[in-house]
Amino acid sequence: QLQLVESGGGLVQAGGSLRLSCAASGRTFSSYAIGWFRQAPGNEREFVAAINWNGLDTYYADSVKGRFTISRDNAKNTVFLQMNSLNPEDTAVYSCGAQYSGTYVHARYYDHWGQGTQVTVSS
């Protein structure tokens, strides 16, 4: 069983940066693609970014492209989401998910989820 724990959220002013972490337990972490999703109150869960098992393939939502960077360290069982130039529209609960196969942007293909971490961007 793969367990995921997010951290790094918080309150930041517009234009600021945060780095989220998704730490995994389980020997098979390196076999999974990892995706970040976010959900703001009243909104549906939204795809943010994903990275394949070896880190060579990344994919971003248009809304974060050029501002967010996803990376992973399989030796540390951790995936990172560096978020720069944050704006109030980025305010949401950010969750990471793990998938063995499927398309990155659809949450239904993810088999394991963390509990989420709150990101709040003030104007």
Tab-separated table of N, CA, C and O in Angstrom:
chain	number	residue	atom	x	y	z
A	1	GLN	N	0.837	-1.179	0.000
A	1	GLN	CA	0.000	0.000	0.000
A	1	GLN	C	0.881	1.241	0.000
A	1	GLN	O	1.849	1.315	0.752
A	2	LEU	N	0.544	2.205	-0.817
A	2	LEU	CA	1.298	3.446	-0.900
A	2	LEU	C	0.538	4.528	-0.140
A	2	LEU	O	-0.642	4.749	-0.377
A	3	GLN	N	1.225	5.176	0.784
A	3	GLN	CA	0.627	6.285	1.534
A	3	GLN	C	1.335	7.576	1.174
A	3	GLN	O	2.568	7.617	1.099
A	4	LEU	N	0.561	8.628	0.994
A	4	LEU	CA	1.090	9.926	0.582
A	4	LEU	C	0.757	10.983	1.626
A	4	LEU	O	-0.367	11.020	2.132
A	5	VAL	N	1.730	11.842	1.905
A	5	VAL	CA	1.532	12.925	2.863
A	5	VAL	C	2.064	14.215	2.260
A	5	VAL	O	3.253	14.303	1.931
A	6	GLU	N	1.180	15.205	2.129
A	6	GLU	CA	1.581	16.508	1.604
A	6	GLU	C	2.001	17.438	2.733
A	6	GLU	O	1.493	17.337	3.854
A	7	SER	N	2.882	18.354	2.396
A	7	SER	CA	3.292	19.394	3.339
A	7	SER	C	3.772	20.599	2.551
A	7	SER	O	3.964	20.521	1.330
A	8	GLY	N	3.950	21.704	3.266
A	8	GLY	CA	4.501	22.897	2.637
A	8	GLY	C	3.500	23.983	2.325
A	8	GLY	O	3.879	25.065	1.872
A	9	GLY	N	2.228	23.715	2.561
A	9	GLY	CA	1.233	24.751	2.311
A	9	GLY	C	1.320	25.864	3.345
A	9	GLY	O	2.063	25.774	4.312
A	10	GLY	N	0.561	26.910	3.094
A	10	GLY	CA	0.541	28.021	4.029
A	10	GLY	C	-0.064	29.254	3.402
A	10	GLY	O	-0.699	29.190	2.352
A	11	LEU	N	0.150	30.378	4.083
A	11	LEU	CA	-0.347	31.672	3.630
A	11	LEU	C	0.797	32.470	3.024
A	11	LEU	O	1.866	32.599	3.644
A	12	VAL	N	0.577	32.995	1.836
A	12	VAL	CA	1.614	33.757	1.156
A	12	VAL	C	0.963	34.931	0.422
A	12	VAL	O	-0.206	34.832	0.020
A	13	GLN	N	1.690	36.002	0.263
A	13	GLN	CA	1.172	37.150	-0.475
A	13	GLN	C	1.280	36.906	-1.982
A	13	GLN	O	2.130	36.128	-2.443
A	14	ALA	N	0.429	37.585	-2.713
A	14	ALA	CA	0.487	37.486	-4.169
A	14	ALA	C	1.890	37.825	-4.663
A	14	ALA	O	2.521	38.769	-4.173
A	15	GLY	N	2.360	37.037	-5.610
A	15	GLY	CA	3.712	37.187	-6.122
A	15	GLY	C	4.741	36.343	-5.411
A	15	GLY	O	5.889	36.241	-5.881
A	16	GLY	N	4.340	35.757	-4.304
A	16	GLY	CA	5.258	34.948	-3.515
A	16	GLY	C	5.374	33.517	-4.028
A	16	GLY	O	4.808	33.151	-5.073
A	17	SER	N	6.110	32.717	-3.266
A	17	SER	CA	6.397	31.338	-3.662
A	17	SER	C	6.164	30.385	-2.498
A	17	SER	O	6.284	30.771	-1.324
A	18	LEU	N	5.856	29.162	-2.847
A	18	LEU	CA	5.774	28.062	-1.891
A	18	LEU	C	6.297	26.805	-2.558
A	18	LEU	O	6.214	26.666	-3.786
A	19	ARG	N	6.798	25.903	-1.756
A	19	ARG	CA	7.237	24.604	-2.258
A	19	ARG	C	6.490	23.522	-1.505
A	19	ARG	O	6.663	23.361	-0.307
A	20	LEU	N	5.672	22.793	-2.231
A	20	LEU	CA	4.936	21.684	-1.650
A	20	LEU	C	5.727	20.396	-1.804
A	20	LEU	O	6.448	20.209	-2.780
A	21	SER	N	5.554	19.522	-0.826
A	21	SER	CA	6.170	18.206	-0.874
A	21	SER	C	5.096	17.136	-0.761
A	21	SER	O	4.108	17.314	-0.050
A	22	CYS	N	5.328	16.037	-1.434
A	22	CYS	CA	4.468	14.867	-1.360
A	22	CYS	C	5.375	13.692	-1.020
A	22	CYS	O	6.117	13.203	-1.878
A	23	ALA	N	5.339	13.292	0.237
A	23	ALA	CA	6.210	12.225	0.709
A	23	ALA	C	5.439	10.910	0.720
A	23	ALA	O	4.294	10.853	1.184
A	24	ALA	N	6.079	9.867	0.225
A	24	ALA	CA	5.415	8.580	0.095
A	24	ALA	C	6.102	7.513	0.929
A	24	ALA	O	7.320	7.542	1.124
A	25	SER	N	5.318	6.600	1.415
A	25	SER	CA	5.853	5.415	2.075
A	25	SER	C	5.495	4.215	1.208
A	25	SER	O	4.426	4.149	0.648
A	26	GLY	N	6.432	3.294	1.107
A	26	GLY	CA	6.191	2.138	0.250
A	26	GLY	C	7.327	1.948	-0.732
A	26	GLY	O	7.843	2.906	-1.294
A	27	ARG	N	7.701	0.711	-0.925
A	27	ARG	CA	8.854	0.418	-1.760
A	27	ARG	C	8.612	0.641	-3.234
A	27	ARG	O	9.559	0.749	-4.000
A	28	THR	N	7.352	0.756	-3.661
A	28	THR	CA	7.051	0.841	-5.082
A	28	THR	C	6.841	2.267	-5.560
A	28	THR	O	6.361	2.488	-6.657
A	29	PHE	N	7.231	3.239	-4.750
A	29	PHE	CA	6.999	4.646	-5.105
A	29	PHE	C	7.522	4.971	-6.491
A	29	PHE	O	6.876	5.658	-7.273
A	30	SER	N	8.707	4.510	-6.810
A	30	SER	CA	9.333	4.870	-8.085
A	30	SER	C	8.612	4.282	-9.282
A	30	SER	O	8.923	4.616	-10.425
A	31	SER	N	7.649	3.409	-9.064
A	31	SER	CA	6.883	2.829	-10.165
A	31	SER	C	5.695	3.686	-10.562
A	31	SER	O	5.068	3.442	-11.601
A	32	TYR	N	5.386	4.691	-9.762
A	32	TYR	CA	4.165	5.469	-9.957
A	32	TYR	C	4.452	6.846	-10.552
A	32	TYR	O	5.440	7.504	-10.201
A	33	ALA	N	3.546	7.272	-11.410
A	33	ALA	CA	3.485	8.684	-11.764
A	33	ALA	C	2.764	9.411	-10.630
A	33	ALA	O	1.883	8.846	-9.972
A	34	ILE	N	3.146	10.649	-10.395
A	34	ILE	CA	2.556	11.451	-9.330
A	34	ILE	C	1.940	12.709	-9.934
A	34	ILE	O	2.561	13.377	-10.767
A	35	GLY	N	0.749	13.001	-9.512
A	35	GLY	CA	0.078	14.208	-9.974
A	35	GLY	C	-0.334	15.087	-8.804
A	35	GLY	O	-0.597	14.598	-7.707
A	36	TRP	N	-0.352	16.381	-9.051
A	36	TRP	CA	-0.887	17.350	-8.092
A	36	TRP	C	-2.227	17.866	-8.627
A	36	TRP	O	-2.330	18.225	-9.805
A	37	PHE	N	-3.185	17.908	-7.738
A	37	PHE	CA	-4.480	18.470	-8.041
A	37	PHE	C	-4.814	19.506	-6.973
A	37	PHE	O	-4.228	19.500	-5.890
A	38	ARG	N	-5.756	20.377	-7.276
A	38	ARG	CA	-6.179	21.351	-6.288
A	38	ARG	C	-7.690	21.508	-6.360
A	38	ARG	O	-8.312	21.287	-7.400
A	39	GLN	N	-8.236	21.908	-5.222
A	39	GLN	CA	-9.677	22.120	-5.150
A	39	GLN	C	-9.960	23.315	-4.268
A	39	GLN	O	-9.585	23.337	-3.092
A	40	ALA	N	-10.604	24.304	-4.853
A	40	ALA	CA	-11.034	25.480	-4.112
A	40	ALA	C	-12.491	25.291	-3.701
A	40	ALA	O	-13.227	24.531	-4.338
A	41	PRO	N	-12.926	25.968	-2.644
A	41	PRO	CA	-14.315	25.829	-2.195
A	41	PRO	C	-15.304	26.120	-3.315
A	41	PRO	O	-15.185	27.131	-4.010
A	42	GLY	N	-16.248	25.210	-3.506
A	42	GLY	CA	-17.259	25.392	-4.527
A	42	GLY	C	-16.837	24.990	-5.917
A	42	GLY	O	-17.638	25.069	-6.853
A	43	ASN	N	-15.571	24.590	-6.054
A	43	ASN	CA	-15.057	24.207	-7.376
A	43	ASN	C	-14.774	22.714	-7.428
A	43	ASN	O	-14.581	22.067	-6.399
A	44	GLU	N	-14.693	22.206	-8.637
A	44	GLU	CA	-14.302	20.810	-8.807
A	44	GLU	C	-12.789	20.682	-8.673
A	44	GLU	O	-12.047	21.662	-8.804
A	45	ARG	N	-12.356	19.467	-8.402
A	45	ARG	CA	-10.914	19.219	-8.324
A	45	ARG	C	-10.292	19.462	-9.689
A	45	ARG	O	-10.813	19.028	-10.715
A	46	GLU	N	-9.161	20.129	-9.673
A	46	GLU	CA	-8.521	20.589	-10.905
A	46	GLU	C	-7.104	20.032	-10.995
A	46	GLU	O	-6.343	20.100	-10.023
A	47	PHE	N	-6.765	19.517	-12.161
A	47	PHE	CA	-5.404	19.041	-12.393
A	47	PHE	C	-4.435	20.219	-12.393
A	47	PHE	O	-4.727	21.276	-12.963
A	48	VAL	N	-3.263	20.020	-11.791
A	48	VAL	CA	-2.244	21.059	-11.740
A	48	VAL	C	-0.982	20.648	-12.502
A	48	VAL	O	-0.533	21.341	-13.412
A	49	ALA	N	-0.402	19.512	-12.119
A	49	ALA	CA	0.851	19.072	-12.740
A	49	ALA	C	1.034	17.592	-12.453
A	49	ALA	O	0.465	17.052	-11.506
A	50	ALA	N	1.858	16.948	-13.288
A	50	ALA	CA	2.161	15.534	-13.085
A	50	ALA	C	3.567	15.235	-13.562
A	50	ALA	O	4.126	15.957	-14.403
A	51	ILE	N	4.110	14.165	-13.030
A	51	ILE	CA	5.459	13.736	-13.390
A	51	ILE	C	5.463	12.222	-13.484
A	51	ILE	O	4.832	11.533	-12.681
A	52	ASN	N	6.166	11.699	-14.487
A	52	ASN	CA	6.163	10.261	-14.657
A	52	ASN	C	7.125	9.600	-13.676
A	52	ASN	O	7.780	10.263	-12.860
A	53	TRP	N	7.243	8.292	-13.759
A	53	TRP	CA	7.944	7.535	-12.731
A	53	TRP	C	9.414	7.912	-12.586
A	53	TRP	O	9.959	7.889	-11.491
A	54	ASN	N	10.079	8.268	-13.690
A	54	ASN	CA	11.513	8.549	-13.607
A	54	ASN	C	11.817	10.049	-13.681
A	54	ASN	O	12.988	10.440	-13.702
A	55	GLY	N	10.782	10.864	-13.732
A	55	GLY	CA	10.982	12.304	-13.722
A	55	GLY	C	11.300	12.926	-15.060
A	55	GLY	O	11.514	14.146	-15.145
A	56	LEU	N	11.323	12.136	-16.112
A	56	LEU	CA	11.712	12.666	-17.423
A	56	LEU	C	10.541	13.260	-18.200
A	56	LEU	O	10.753	13.933	-19.211
A	57	ASP	N	9.352	13.021	-17.727
A	57	ASP	CA	8.165	13.521	-18.422
A	57	ASP	C	7.312	14.292	-17.430
A	57	ASP	O	6.924	13.763	-16.395
A	58	THR	N	7.069	15.553	-17.738
A	58	THR	CA	6.228	16.379	-16.881
A	58	THR	C	5.122	17.008	-17.710
A	58	THR	O	5.249	17.186	-18.932
A	59	TYR	N	4.037	17.352	-17.028
A	59	TYR	CA	2.873	17.904	-17.717
A	59	TYR	C	2.212	18.894	-16.784
A	59	TYR	O	2.118	18.642	-15.590
A	60	TYR	N	1.760	20.028	-17.360
A	60	TYR	CA	1.206	21.102	-16.537
A	60	TYR	C	-0.125	21.598	-17.101
A	60	TYR	O	-0.336	21.612	-18.317
A	61	ALA	N	-0.973	22.018	-16.210
A	61	ALA	CA	-2.158	22.741	-16.630
A	61	ALA	C	-1.730	24.093	-17.192
A	61	ALA	O	-0.745	24.678	-16.739
A	62	ASP	N	-2.486	24.589	-18.155
A	62	ASP	CA	-2.136	25.874	-18.775
A	62	ASP	C	-2.088	26.996	-17.740
A	62	ASP	O	-1.280	27.931	-17.861
A	63	SER	N	-2.919	26.896	-16.724
A	63	SER	CA	-3.022	27.967	-15.735
A	63	SER	C	-1.774	28.104	-14.872
A	63	SER	O	-1.580	29.144	-14.229
A	64	VAL	N	-0.932	27.080	-14.830
A	64	VAL	CA	0.258	27.142	-13.981
A	64	VAL	C	1.554	27.028	-14.781
A	64	VAL	O	2.648	27.176	-14.200
A	65	LYS	N	1.440	26.791	-16.063
A	65	LYS	CA	2.627	26.599	-16.886
A	65	LYS	C	3.513	27.845	-16.831
A	65	LYS	O	3.031	28.969	-16.971
A	66	GLY	N	4.802	27.632	-16.611
A	66	GLY	CA	5.733	28.745	-16.506
A	66	GLY	C	5.871	29.298	-15.103
A	66	GLY	O	6.801	30.065	-14.829
A	67	ARG	N	4.963	28.925	-14.205
A	67	ARG	CA	5.025	29.396	-12.817
A	67	ARG	C	5.324	28.261	-11.850
A	67	ARG	O	5.997	28.474	-10.837
A	68	PHE	N	4.804	27.074	-12.121
A	68	PHE	CA	4.991	25.917	-11.248
A	68	PHE	C	5.961	24.932	-11.899
A	68	PHE	O	5.991	24.787	-13.126
A	69	THR	N	6.713	24.241	-11.047
A	69	THR	CA	7.630	23.203	-11.516
A	69	THR	C	7.482	21.972	-10.639
A	69	THR	O	7.592	22.074	-9.417
A	70	ILE	N	7.257	20.840	-11.279
A	70	ILE	CA	7.154	19.577	-10.550
A	70	ILE	C	8.456	18.801	-10.730
A	70	ILE	O	9.059	18.816	-11.812
A	71	SER	N	8.904	18.145	-9.674
A	71	SER	CA	10.119	17.343	-9.721
A	71	SER	C	9.985	16.210	-8.720
A	71	SER	O	9.067	16.206	-7.900
A	72	ARG	N	10.885	15.257	-8.804
A	72	ARG	CA	10.824	14.142	-7.862
A	72	ARG	C	12.222	13.655	-7.522
A	72	ARG	O	13.163	13.794	-8.324
A	73	ASP	N	12.324	13.078	-6.330
A	73	ASP	CA	13.545	12.452	-5.847
A	73	ASP	C	13.160	11.055	-5.389
A	73	ASP	O	12.657	10.879	-4.269
A	74	ASN	N	13.354	10.083	-6.242
A	74	ASN	CA	12.918	8.724	-5.907
A	74	ASN	C	13.724	8.130	-4.750
A	74	ASN	O	13.225	7.272	-4.029
A	75	ALA	N	14.944	8.591	-4.576
A	75	ALA	CA	15.742	8.104	-3.445
A	75	ALA	C	15.127	8.532	-2.117
A	75	ALA	O	15.319	7.866	-1.099
A	76	LYS	N	14.398	9.643	-2.136
A	76	LYS	CA	13.758	10.161	-0.926
A	76	LYS	C	12.249	9.946	-0.945
A	76	LYS	O	11.539	10.441	-0.067
A	77	ASN	N	11.756	9.233	-1.954
A	77	ASN	CA	10.313	8.964	-2.046
A	77	ASN	C	9.488	10.247	-1.957
A	77	ASN	O	8.459	10.290	-1.272
A	78	THR	N	9.920	11.280	-2.644
A	78	THR	CA	9.264	12.579	-2.521
A	78	THR	C	9.113	13.244	-3.890
A	78	THR	O	10.013	13.166	-4.726
A	79	VAL	N	7.968	13.876	-4.063
A	79	VAL	CA	7.715	14.722	-5.225
A	79	VAL	C	7.500	16.143	-4.729
A	79	VAL	O	6.879	16.355	-3.676
A	80	PHE	N	8.023	17.095	-5.474
A	80	PHE	CA	7.945	18.496	-5.092
A	80	PHE	C	7.140	19.288	-6.121
A	80	PHE	O	7.144	18.961	-7.297
A	81	LEU	N	6.491	20.326	-5.631
A	81	LEU	CA	5.826	21.276	-6.516
A	81	LEU	C	6.280	22.672	-6.108
A	81	LEU	O	5.868	23.185	-5.071
A	82	GLN	N	7.167	23.237	-6.906
A	82	GLN	CA	7.627	24.602	-6.666
A	82	GLN	C	6.652	25.556	-7.322
A	82	GLN	O	6.427	25.479	-8.541
A	83	MET	N	6.078	26.442	-6.532
A	83	MET	CA	5.062	27.360	-7.022
A	83	MET	C	5.564	28.783	-6.876
A	83	MET	O	5.799	29.254	-5.767
A	84	ASN	N	5.738	29.448	-8.000
A	84	ASN	CA	6.204	30.830	-8.025
A	84	ASN	C	5.127	31.752	-8.583
A	84	ASN	O	4.166	31.292	-9.208
A	85	SER	N	5.297	33.024	-8.358
A	85	SER	CA	4.360	34.033	-8.876
A	85	SER	C	2.913	33.671	-8.544
A	85	SER	O	2.018	33.726	-9.389
A	86	LEU	N	2.704	33.320	-7.308
A	86	LEU	CA	1.367	32.905	-6.877
A	86	LEU	C	0.396	34.077	-6.926
A	86	LEU	O	0.769	35.235	-6.681
A	87	ASN	N	-0.843	33.766	-7.232
A	87	ASN	CA	-1.909	34.766	-7.235
A	87	ASN	C	-3.112	34.212	-6.475
A	87	ASN	O	-3.178	33.006	-6.204
A	88	PRO	N	-4.047	35.065	-6.103
A	88	PRO	CA	-5.184	34.600	-5.285
A	88	PRO	C	-5.973	33.465	-5.927
A	88	PRO	O	-6.572	32.654	-5.206
A	89	GLU	N	-5.961	33.360	-7.245
A	89	GLU	CA	-6.666	32.272	-7.924
A	89	GLU	C	-6.020	30.908	-7.677
A	89	GLU	O	-6.623	29.870	-7.972
A	90	ASP	N	-4.825	30.902	-7.129
A	90	ASP	CA	-4.147	29.648	-6.803
A	90	ASP	C	-4.559	29.117	-5.427
A	90	ASP	O	-4.146	28.021	-5.037
A	91	THR	N	-5.349	29.866	-4.701
A	91	THR	CA	-5.803	29.439	-3.383
A	91	THR	C	-6.670	28.187	-3.488
A	91	THR	O	-7.652	28.158	-4.231
A	92	ALA	N	-6.273	27.142	-2.771
A	92	ALA	CA	-6.979	25.860	-2.832
A	92	ALA	C	-6.318	24.879	-1.872
A	92	ALA	O	-5.241	25.153	-1.338
A	93	VAL	N	-6.961	23.737	-1.708
A	93	VAL	CA	-6.319	22.595	-1.068
A	93	VAL	C	-5.622	21.792	-2.163
A	93	VAL	O	-6.247	21.392	-3.144
A	94	TYR	N	-4.322	21.601	-1.980
A	94	TYR	CA	-3.514	20.879	-2.952
A	94	TYR	C	-3.284	19.453	-2.468
A	94	TYR	O	-2.837	19.246	-1.338
A	95	SER	N	-3.566	18.491	-3.342
A	95	SER	CA	-3.404	17.079	-3.005
A	95	SER	C	-2.545	16.399	-4.061
A	95	SER	O	-2.603	16.768	-5.243
A	96	CYS	N	-1.780	15.418	-3.614
A	96	CYS	CA	-1.020	14.631	-4.573
A	96	CYS	C	-1.639	13.241	-4.682
A	96	CYS	O	-2.205	12.716	-3.719
A	97	GLY	N	-1.519	12.686	-5.868
A	97	GLY	CA	-2.041	11.358	-6.129
A	97	GLY	C	-1.007	10.524	-6.869
A	97	GLY	O	-0.125	11.069	-7.542
A	98	ALA	N	-1.129	9.229	-6.749
A	98	ALA	CA	-0.215	8.302	-7.417
A	98	ALA	C	-0.995	7.400	-8.355
A	98	ALA	O	-2.049	6.875	-7.995
A	99	GLN	N	-0.469	7.269	-9.565
A	99	GLN	CA	-1.125	6.378	-10.521
A	99	GLN	C	-0.093	5.469	-11.170
A	99	GLN	O	1.038	5.869	-11.424
A	100	TYR	N	-0.528	4.250	-11.456
A	100	TYR	CA	0.353	3.302	-12.136
A	100	TYR	C	0.228	3.426	-13.647
A	100	TYR	O	1.200	3.268	-14.371
A	101	SER	N	-0.961	3.762	-14.112
A	101	SER	CA	-1.159	3.949	-15.549
A	101	SER	C	-2.418	4.771	-15.766
A	101	SER	O	-3.292	4.822	-14.910
A	102	GLY	N	-2.484	5.385	-16.916
A	102	GLY	CA	-3.639	6.210	-17.235
A	102	GLY	C	-3.207	7.598	-17.644
A	102	GLY	O	-2.021	7.895	-17.698
A	103	THR	N	-4.165	8.437	-17.964
A	103	THR	CA	-3.823	9.801	-18.335
A	103	THR	C	-3.629	10.644	-17.087
A	103	THR	O	-4.286	10.429	-16.067
A	104	TYR	N	-2.740	11.629	-17.195
A	104	TYR	CA	-2.365	12.398	-16.021
A	104	TYR	C	-3.484	13.293	-15.504
A	104	TYR	O	-3.590	13.522	-14.303
A	105	VAL	N	-4.280	13.841	-16.409
A	105	VAL	CA	-5.164	14.926	-16.025
A	105	VAL	C	-6.467	14.483	-15.373
A	105	VAL	O	-7.203	15.309	-14.831
A	106	HIS	N	-6.755	13.189	-15.421
A	106	HIS	CA	-8.017	12.707	-14.875
A	106	HIS	C	-7.802	12.049	-13.526
A	106	HIS	O	-7.090	11.044	-13.417
A	107	ALA	N	-8.434	12.580	-12.510
A	107	ALA	CA	-8.241	12.090	-11.154
A	107	ALA	C	-8.648	10.631	-10.989
A	107	ALA	O	-8.119	9.933	-10.124
A	108	ARG	N	-9.552	10.164	-11.808
A	108	ARG	CA	-10.049	8.790	-11.641
A	108	ARG	C	-8.975	7.741	-11.913
A	108	ARG	O	-9.124	6.583	-11.530
A	109	TYR	N	-7.880	8.137	-12.565
A	109	TYR	CA	-6.815	7.173	-12.850
A	109	TYR	C	-5.804	7.060	-11.708
A	109	TYR	O	-4.862	6.286	-11.793
A	110	TYR	N	-5.991	7.848	-10.672
A	110	TYR	CA	-5.059	7.831	-9.548
A	110	TYR	C	-5.568	6.882	-8.477
A	110	TYR	O	-6.737	6.906	-8.106
A	111	ASP	N	-4.653	6.057	-7.986
A	111	ASP	CA	-5.025	4.975	-7.074
A	111	ASP	C	-4.863	5.347	-5.608
A	111	ASP	O	-5.500	4.746	-4.737
A	112	HIS	N	-3.981	6.281	-5.330
A	112	HIS	CA	-3.677	6.636	-3.951
A	112	HIS	C	-3.643	8.146	-3.832
A	112	HIS	O	-3.156	8.833	-4.750
A	113	TRP	N	-4.124	8.657	-2.696
A	113	TRP	CA	-4.193	10.102	-2.473
A	113	TRP	C	-3.703	10.465	-1.083
A	113	TRP	O	-3.859	9.690	-0.130
A	114	GLY	N	-3.143	11.663	-0.996
A	114	GLY	CA	-2.833	12.232	0.304
A	114	GLY	C	-4.020	13.014	0.827
A	114	GLY	O	-5.060	13.126	0.175
A	115	GLN	N	-3.842	13.601	2.018
A	115	GLN	CA	-4.951	14.299	2.672
A	115	GLN	C	-5.069	15.745	2.233
A	115	GLN	O	-6.098	16.388	2.458
A	116	GLY	N	-4.033	16.273	1.614
A	116	GLY	CA	-4.065	17.636	1.103
A	116	GLY	C	-3.407	18.632	2.032
A	116	GLY	O	-3.273	18.402	3.238
A	117	THR	N	-2.990	19.750	1.450
A	117	THR	CA	-2.410	20.842	2.217
A	117	THR	C	-2.988	22.155	1.678
A	117	THR	O	-3.121	22.341	0.467
A	118	GLN	N	-3.325	23.063	2.583
A	118	GLN	CA	-3.985	24.306	2.204
A	118	GLN	C	-2.964	25.334	1.740
A	118	GLN	O	-1.960	25.587	2.418
A	119	VAL	N	-3.245	25.933	0.600
A	119	VAL	CA	-2.461	27.062	0.092
A	119	VAL	C	-3.401	28.256	-0.014
A	119	VAL	O	-4.436	28.172	-0.671
A	120	THR	N	-3.024	29.338	0.644
A	120	THR	CA	-3.830	30.555	0.608
A	120	THR	C	-2.952	31.708	0.138
A	120	THR	O	-1.895	31.964	0.724
A	121	VAL	N	-3.394	32.379	-0.916
A	121	VAL	CA	-2.643	33.499	-1.474
A	121	VAL	C	-3.464	34.764	-1.269
A	121	VAL	O	-4.583	34.871	-1.768
A	122	SER	N	-2.892	35.698	-0.535
A	122	SER	CA	-3.593	36.957	-0.264
A	122	SER	C	-3.217	38.019	-1.292
A	122	SER	O	-2.093	38.039	-1.791
A	123	SER	N	-4.155	38.888	-1.579
A	123	SER	CA	-3.908	39.941	-2.578
A	123	SER	C	-3.315	41.192	-1.947
A	123	SER	O	-3.245	41.328	-0.742
